[in-house]
Coordinates of C-alpha atoms and ligand atoms in Angstrom, one line a residue:
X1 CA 90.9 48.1 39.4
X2 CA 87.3 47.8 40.5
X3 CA 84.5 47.7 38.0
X4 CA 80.8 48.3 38.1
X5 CA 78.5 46.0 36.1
X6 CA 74.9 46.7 35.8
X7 CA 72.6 44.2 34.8
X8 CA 75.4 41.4 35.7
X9 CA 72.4 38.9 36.5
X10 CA 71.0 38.8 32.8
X11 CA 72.4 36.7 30.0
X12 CA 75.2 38.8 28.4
X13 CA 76.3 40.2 31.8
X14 CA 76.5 36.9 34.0
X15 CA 78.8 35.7 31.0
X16 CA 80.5 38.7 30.8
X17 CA 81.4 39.1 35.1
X18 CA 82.5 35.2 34.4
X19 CA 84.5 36.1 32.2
X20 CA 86.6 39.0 33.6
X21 CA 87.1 37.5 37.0
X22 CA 88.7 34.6 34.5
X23 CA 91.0 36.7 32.2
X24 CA 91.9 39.3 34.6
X25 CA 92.7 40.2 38.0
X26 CA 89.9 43.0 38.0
X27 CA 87.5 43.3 40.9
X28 CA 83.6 43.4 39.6
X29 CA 80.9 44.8 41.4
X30 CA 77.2 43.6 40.1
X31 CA 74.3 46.0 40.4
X32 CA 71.2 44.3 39.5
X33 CA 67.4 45.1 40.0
X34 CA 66.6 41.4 39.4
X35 CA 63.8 42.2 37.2
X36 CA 62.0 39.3 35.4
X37 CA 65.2 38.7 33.2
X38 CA 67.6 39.0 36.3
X39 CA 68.5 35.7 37.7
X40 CA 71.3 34.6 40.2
X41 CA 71.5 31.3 39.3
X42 CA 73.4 32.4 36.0
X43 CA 76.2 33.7 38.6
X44 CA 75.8 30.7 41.2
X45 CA 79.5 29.9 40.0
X46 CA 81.2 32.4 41.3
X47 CA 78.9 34.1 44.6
X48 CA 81.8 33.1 46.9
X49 CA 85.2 34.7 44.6
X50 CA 86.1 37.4 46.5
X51 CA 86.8 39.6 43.6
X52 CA 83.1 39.7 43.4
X53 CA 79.9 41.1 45.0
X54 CA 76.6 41.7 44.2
X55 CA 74.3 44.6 45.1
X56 CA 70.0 44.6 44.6
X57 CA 69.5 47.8 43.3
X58 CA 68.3 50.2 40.3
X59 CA 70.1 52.3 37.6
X60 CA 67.4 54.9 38.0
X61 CA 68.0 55.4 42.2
X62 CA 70.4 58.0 42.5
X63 CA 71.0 58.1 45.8
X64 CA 71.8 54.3 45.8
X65 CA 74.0 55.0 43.1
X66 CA 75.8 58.1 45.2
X67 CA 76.2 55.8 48.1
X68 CA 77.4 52.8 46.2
X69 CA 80.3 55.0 44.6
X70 CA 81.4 56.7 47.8
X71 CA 81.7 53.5 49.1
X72 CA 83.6 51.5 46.0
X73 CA 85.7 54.2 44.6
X74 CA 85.4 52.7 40.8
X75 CA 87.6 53.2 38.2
X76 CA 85.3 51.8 35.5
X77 CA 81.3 51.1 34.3
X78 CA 80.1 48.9 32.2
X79 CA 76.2 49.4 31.6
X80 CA 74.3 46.3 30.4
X81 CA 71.4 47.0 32.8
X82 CA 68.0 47.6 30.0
X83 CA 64.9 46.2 29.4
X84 CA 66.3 44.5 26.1
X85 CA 62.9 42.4 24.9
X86 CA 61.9 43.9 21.4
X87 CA 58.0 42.2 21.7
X88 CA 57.8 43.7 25.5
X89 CA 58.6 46.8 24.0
X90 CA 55.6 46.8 21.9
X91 CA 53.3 45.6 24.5
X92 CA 54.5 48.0 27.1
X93 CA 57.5 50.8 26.4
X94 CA 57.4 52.7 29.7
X95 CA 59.8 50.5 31.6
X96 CA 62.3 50.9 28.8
X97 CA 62.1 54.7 28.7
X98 CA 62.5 54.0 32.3
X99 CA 65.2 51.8 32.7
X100 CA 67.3 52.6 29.0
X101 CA 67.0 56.1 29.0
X102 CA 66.6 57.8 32.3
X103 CA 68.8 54.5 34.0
X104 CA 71.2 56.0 31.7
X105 CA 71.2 59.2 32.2
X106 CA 71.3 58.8 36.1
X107 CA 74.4 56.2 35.6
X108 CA 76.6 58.7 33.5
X109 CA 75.3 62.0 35.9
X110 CA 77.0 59.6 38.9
X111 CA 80.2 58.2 37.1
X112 CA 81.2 62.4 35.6
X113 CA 80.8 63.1 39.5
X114 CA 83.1 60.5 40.5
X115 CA 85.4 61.0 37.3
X116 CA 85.7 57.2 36.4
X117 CA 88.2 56.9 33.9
X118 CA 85.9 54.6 31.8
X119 CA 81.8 54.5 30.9
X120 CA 81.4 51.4 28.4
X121 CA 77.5 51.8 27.0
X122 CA 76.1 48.3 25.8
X123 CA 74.6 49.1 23.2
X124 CA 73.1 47.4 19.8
X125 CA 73.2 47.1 16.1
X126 CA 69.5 47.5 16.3
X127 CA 70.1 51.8 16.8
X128 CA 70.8 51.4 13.1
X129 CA 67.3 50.0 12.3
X130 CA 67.2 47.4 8.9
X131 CA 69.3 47.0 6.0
X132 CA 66.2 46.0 3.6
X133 CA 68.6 46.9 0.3
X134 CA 71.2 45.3 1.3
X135 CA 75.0 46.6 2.7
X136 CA 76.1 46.5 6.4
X137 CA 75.9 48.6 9.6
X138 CA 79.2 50.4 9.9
X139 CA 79.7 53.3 12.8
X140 CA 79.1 55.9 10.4
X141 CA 75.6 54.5 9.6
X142 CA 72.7 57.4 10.4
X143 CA 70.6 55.9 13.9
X144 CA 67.0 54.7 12.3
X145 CA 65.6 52.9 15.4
X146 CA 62.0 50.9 14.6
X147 CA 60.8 49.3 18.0
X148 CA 60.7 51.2 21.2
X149 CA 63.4 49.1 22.8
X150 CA 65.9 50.5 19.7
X151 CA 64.9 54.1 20.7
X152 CA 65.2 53.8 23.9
X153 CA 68.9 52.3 23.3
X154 CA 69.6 54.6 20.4
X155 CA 68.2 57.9 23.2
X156 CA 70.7 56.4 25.5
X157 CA 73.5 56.6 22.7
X158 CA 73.1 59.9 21.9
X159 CA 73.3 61.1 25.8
X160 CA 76.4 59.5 26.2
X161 CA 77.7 61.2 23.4
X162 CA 76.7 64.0 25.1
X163 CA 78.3 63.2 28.4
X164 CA 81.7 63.2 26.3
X165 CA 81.6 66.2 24.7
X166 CA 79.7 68.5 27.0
X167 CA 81.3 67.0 30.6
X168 CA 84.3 65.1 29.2
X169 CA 83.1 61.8 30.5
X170 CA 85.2 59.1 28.8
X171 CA 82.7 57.2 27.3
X172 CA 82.9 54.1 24.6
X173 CA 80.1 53.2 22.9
X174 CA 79.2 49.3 21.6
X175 CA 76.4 47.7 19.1
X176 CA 76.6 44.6 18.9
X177 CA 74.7 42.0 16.6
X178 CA 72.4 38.9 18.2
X179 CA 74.2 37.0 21.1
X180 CA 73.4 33.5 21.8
X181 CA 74.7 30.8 24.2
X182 CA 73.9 29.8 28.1
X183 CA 72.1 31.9 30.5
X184 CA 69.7 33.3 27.5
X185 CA 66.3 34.2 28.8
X186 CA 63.7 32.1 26.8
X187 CA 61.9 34.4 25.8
X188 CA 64.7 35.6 22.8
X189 CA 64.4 33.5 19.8
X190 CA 67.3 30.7 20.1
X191 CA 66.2 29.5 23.6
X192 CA 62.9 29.6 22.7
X193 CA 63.2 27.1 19.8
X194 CA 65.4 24.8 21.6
X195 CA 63.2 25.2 24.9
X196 CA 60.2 24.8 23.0
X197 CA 60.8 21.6 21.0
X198 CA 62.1 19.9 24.0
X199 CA 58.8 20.2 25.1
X200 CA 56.9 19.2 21.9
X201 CA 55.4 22.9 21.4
X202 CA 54.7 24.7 18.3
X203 CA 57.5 26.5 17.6
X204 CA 56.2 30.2 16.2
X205 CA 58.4 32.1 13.6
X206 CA 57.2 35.2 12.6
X207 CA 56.2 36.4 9.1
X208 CA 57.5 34.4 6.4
X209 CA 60.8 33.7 8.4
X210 CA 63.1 35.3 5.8
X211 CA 64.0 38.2 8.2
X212 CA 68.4 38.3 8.6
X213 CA 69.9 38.4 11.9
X214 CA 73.7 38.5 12.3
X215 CA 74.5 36.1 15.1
X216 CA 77.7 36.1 17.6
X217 CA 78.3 33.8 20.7
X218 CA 78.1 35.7 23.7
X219 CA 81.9 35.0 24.8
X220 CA 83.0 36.6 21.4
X221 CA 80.9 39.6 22.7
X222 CA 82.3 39.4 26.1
X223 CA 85.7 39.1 24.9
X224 CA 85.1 42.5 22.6
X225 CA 84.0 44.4 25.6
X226 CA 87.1 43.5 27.9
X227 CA 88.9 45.0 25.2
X228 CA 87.3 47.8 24.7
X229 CA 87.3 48.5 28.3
X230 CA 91.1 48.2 28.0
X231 CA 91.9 50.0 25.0
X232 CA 89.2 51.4 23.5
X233 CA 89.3 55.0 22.5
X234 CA 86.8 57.6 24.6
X235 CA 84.6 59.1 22.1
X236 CA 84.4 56.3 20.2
X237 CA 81.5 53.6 18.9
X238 CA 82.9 50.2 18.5
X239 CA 80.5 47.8 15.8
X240 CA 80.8 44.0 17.1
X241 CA 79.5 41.4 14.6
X242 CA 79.7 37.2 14.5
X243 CA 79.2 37.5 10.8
X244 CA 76.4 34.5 10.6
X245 CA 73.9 36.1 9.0
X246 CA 70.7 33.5 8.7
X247 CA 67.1 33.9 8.4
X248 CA 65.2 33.0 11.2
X249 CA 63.4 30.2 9.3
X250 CA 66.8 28.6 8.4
X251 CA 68.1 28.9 12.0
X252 CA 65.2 27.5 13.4
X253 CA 65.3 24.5 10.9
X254 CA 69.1 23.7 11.9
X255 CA 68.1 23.6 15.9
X256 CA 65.4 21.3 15.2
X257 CA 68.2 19.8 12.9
X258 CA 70.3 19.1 15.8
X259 CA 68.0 18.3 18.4
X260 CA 66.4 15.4 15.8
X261 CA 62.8 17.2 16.3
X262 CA 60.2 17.5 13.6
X263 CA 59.9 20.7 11.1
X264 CA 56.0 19.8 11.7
X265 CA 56.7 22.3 15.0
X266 CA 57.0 25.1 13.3
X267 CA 54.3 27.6 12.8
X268 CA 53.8 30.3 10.8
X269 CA 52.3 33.5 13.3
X270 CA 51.4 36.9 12.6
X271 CA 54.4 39.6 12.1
X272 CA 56.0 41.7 15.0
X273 CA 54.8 45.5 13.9
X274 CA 57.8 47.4 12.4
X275 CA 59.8 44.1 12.3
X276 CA 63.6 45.1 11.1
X277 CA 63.9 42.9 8.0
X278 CA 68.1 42.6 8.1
X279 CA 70.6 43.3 10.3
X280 CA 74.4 43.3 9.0
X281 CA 77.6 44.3 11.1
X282 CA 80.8 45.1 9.7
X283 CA 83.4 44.6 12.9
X284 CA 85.9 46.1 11.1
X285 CA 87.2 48.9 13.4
X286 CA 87.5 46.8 16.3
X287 CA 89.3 44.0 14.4
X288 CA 91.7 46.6 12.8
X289 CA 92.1 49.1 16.0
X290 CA 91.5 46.5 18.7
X291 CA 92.8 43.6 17.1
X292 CA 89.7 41.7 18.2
X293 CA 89.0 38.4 16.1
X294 CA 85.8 35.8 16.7
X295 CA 87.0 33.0 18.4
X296 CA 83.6 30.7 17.9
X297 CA 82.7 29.0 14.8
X298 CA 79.1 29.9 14.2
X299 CA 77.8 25.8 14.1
X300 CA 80.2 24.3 16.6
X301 CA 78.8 27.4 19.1
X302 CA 75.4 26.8 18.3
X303 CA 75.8 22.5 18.9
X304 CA 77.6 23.7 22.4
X305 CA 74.8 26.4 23.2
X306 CA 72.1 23.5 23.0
X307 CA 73.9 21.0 24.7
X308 CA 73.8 23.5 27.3
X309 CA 70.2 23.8 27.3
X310 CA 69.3 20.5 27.0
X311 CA 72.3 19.6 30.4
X312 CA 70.6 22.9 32.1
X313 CA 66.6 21.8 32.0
X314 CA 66.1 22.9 35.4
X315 CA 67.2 26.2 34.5
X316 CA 65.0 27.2 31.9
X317 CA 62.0 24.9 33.2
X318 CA 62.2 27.1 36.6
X319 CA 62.1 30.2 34.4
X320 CA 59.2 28.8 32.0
X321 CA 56.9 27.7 34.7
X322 CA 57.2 31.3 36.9
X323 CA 56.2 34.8 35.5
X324 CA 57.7 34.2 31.6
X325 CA 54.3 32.1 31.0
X326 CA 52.0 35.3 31.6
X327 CA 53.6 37.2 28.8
X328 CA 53.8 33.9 26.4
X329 CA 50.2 33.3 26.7
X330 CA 49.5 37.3 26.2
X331 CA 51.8 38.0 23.2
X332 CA 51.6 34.7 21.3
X333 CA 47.7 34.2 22.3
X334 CA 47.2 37.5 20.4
X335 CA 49.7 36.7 17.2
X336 CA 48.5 33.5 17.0
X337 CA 44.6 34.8 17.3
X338 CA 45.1 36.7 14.1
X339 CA 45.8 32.9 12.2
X340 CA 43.9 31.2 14.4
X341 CA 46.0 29.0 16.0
X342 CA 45.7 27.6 19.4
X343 CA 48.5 27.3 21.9
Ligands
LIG401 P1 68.8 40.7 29.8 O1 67.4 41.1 29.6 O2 69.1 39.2 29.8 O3 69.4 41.3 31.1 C1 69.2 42.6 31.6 C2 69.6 42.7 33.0 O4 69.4 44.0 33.5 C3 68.8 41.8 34.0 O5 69.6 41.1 34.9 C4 67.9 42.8 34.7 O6 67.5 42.4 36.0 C5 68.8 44.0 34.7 N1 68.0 45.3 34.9 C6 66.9 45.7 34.1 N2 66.5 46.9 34.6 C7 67.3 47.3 35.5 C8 67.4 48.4 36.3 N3 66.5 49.5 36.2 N4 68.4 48.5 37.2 C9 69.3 47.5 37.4 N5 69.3 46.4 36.7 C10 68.3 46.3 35.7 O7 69.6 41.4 28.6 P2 70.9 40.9 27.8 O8 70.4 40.2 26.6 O9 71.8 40.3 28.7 O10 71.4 42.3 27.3 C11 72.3 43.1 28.1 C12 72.6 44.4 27.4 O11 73.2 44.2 26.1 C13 71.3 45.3 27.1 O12 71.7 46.6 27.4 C14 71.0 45.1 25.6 O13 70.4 46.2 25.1 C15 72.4 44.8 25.1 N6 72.5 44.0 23.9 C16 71.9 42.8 23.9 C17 72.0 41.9 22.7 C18 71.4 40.5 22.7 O14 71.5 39.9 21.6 N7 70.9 40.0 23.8 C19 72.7 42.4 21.6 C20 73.3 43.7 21.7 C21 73.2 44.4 22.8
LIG402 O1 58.9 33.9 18.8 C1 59.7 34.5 18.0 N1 59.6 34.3 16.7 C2 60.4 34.9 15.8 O2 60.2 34.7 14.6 C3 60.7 35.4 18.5 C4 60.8 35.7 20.0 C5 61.5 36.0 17.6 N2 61.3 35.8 16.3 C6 62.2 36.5 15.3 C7 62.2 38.0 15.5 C8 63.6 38.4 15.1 O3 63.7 38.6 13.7 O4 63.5 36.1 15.5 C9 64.5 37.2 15.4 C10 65.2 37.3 16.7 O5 64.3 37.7 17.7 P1 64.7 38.1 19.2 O6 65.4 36.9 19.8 O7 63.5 38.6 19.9 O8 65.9 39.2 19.0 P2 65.9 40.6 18.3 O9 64.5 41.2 18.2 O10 66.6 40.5 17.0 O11 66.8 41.4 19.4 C11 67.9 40.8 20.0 O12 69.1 41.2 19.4 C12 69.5 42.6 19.6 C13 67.9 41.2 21.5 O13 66.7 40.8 22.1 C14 68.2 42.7 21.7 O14 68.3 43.0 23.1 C15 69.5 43.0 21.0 O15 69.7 44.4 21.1

């Protein structure tokens, strides 16, 4: 069995190739572009198993893609490479069009050629857009994406539904809720609160704070792909959901909680534009067909996940003090202009 991963070097993929070689005999091929997100560090672990290898390399180059499956033969993909920053998104959308749709596209054109026997699409509850009334995301909910990033991930849904029934690709589709745990660029919300108040900054929520997110630890995740990937059904979307569903200002209040830092960091900024209020999952059909089941308690998870950070400084304090500061001072310089506040 030899399986492609794309985007193996960013958070949910550097757990999830950890993972596999772990809880199975599978050999994992990593193609990564190693954009700003992409770090080898997170797979510094395991460079010398020799189940594993990484290639450099972009979704959207075909004929790296046409080489790299005459030469590995594969039997599965899993796709997590994306630009997968909502704010980014907002700033700048071309690179997602880039990367989530035509990365895609190019990725299922290559794997119908070859005939792999599997195409597993990441992909996220945010394709559903928000539950403001209430109710949960199931797989029969109509795709409403807000941001750019959503579109881009909900265009990229809809052409590998198109793969299956046009070319009989046998493609699986996931959306899953927010991940946290190691390895999370600090730029997403949990890493940012824990990085931040290590270092005494302000710690900026946006809004009023009460908008729901539906948390899962990213090994729960991981452990819902490898099953999909074993058993899942072509054809078929597969919802995956922690079921901790906080608002961000609550969330942020229990890190600081844990970490014994002040409330007095937080502060208030202006809103993200066409911020999804809620977001709900209902895991139902992969608990029932799949028999998956969460295997992390929400609070225990989150005490691990910033021990982690707080052991790993060198991580994120390489990451914070290279090309992550531009966009900080850009984006937050600008929300943070509209109150005022000085960073
Ligand atoms: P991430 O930003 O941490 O990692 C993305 C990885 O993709 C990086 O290693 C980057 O170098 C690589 N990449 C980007 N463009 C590429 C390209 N053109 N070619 C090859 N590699 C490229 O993202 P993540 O949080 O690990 O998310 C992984 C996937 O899971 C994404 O598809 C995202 O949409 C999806 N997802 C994420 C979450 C979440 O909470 N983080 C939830 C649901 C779904
Ligand atoms: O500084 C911040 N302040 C703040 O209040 C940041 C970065 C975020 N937020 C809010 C916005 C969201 O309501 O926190 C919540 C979580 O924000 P992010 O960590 O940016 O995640 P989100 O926008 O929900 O998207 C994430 O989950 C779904 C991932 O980034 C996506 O890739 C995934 O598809």
């Amino acid at each position: 069995m030899i399986l492609l991963v794309t985007g193996g070097a960013g958070f949910i993929g550097s757990n999830f190739i950890k993972h596999i070689l772990k809880e199975t005999g599978w050999r994992v091929v990593n193609l990564d572009k190693l954009t700003y997100a992409g770090n080898l560090e997170n797979l510094a672990d395991v460079e010398d198993n020799s189940r594993y290898s990484f290639v450099r390399g972009d979704i959207t180059d075909s004929e790296l893609l046409k080489d790299l499956f005459k030469h590995y033969d594969f039997n599965m993909v899993i796709n997590f490479a994306a630009e997968s920053h909502v704010d980014r998104s907002i700033e700048n959308s071309a690179p997602f069009i880039n990367t989530n749709i035509l990365g895609t596209q190019m990725l299922l054109d290559t794997a119908c050629k070859h005939g792999v026997k599997k195409f597993l699409q990441v992909s996220t509850d945010e394709v559903y857009g928000s539950l403001d009334d209430g109710g949960f995301f199931t797989e029969g909910t109509p795709l409403a994406p807000n941001s750019p990033y959503s579109a881009s991930k909900a265009s990229a849904d809809l052409l590998c539904r198109a793969y299956f029934k046009t070319h009989g690709l046998q493609v699986v589709i996931t959306r899953c809720s927010n991940n946290f745990g190691p390895y999370q660029f600090p730029e997403k919300l949990i890493p940012l609160v824990v990085t931040n108040a290590l270092e005494g900054r302000p710690i900026p929520v946006y809004g009023d704070g009460m908008n729901v997110r539906d948390w899962i630890y990213v090994l729960d995740h991981c452990e819902a792909l490898r099953l999909v990937l074993d058993k899942g059904r072509a054809g078929e979307i597969y919802n995956i959901g922690g079921g901790a569903r906080v608002t961000n200002l609550s969330l942020v209040k229990m890190i600081l909680d844990i970490l014994g830092k002040p409330e007095t960091l937080i502060t208030f900024v202006g809103d993200r534009p066409g911020h999804d209020r809620r977001y709900a999952v209902d895991p139902a059909k992969i608990m029932d067909e799949l028999g998956w089941r969460r295997g992390y308690d929400f609070k225990e998870a989150m005490h691990k996940t910033v021990a982690w950070y707080l052991e790993n400084e060198g991580w994120w304090r390489r990451i914070k003090s290279g090309e992550y500061l531009d966009y900080y001072n850009r984006w937050y310089g600008k929300l943070a202009g509209e109150k005022d506040i000085k960073w």
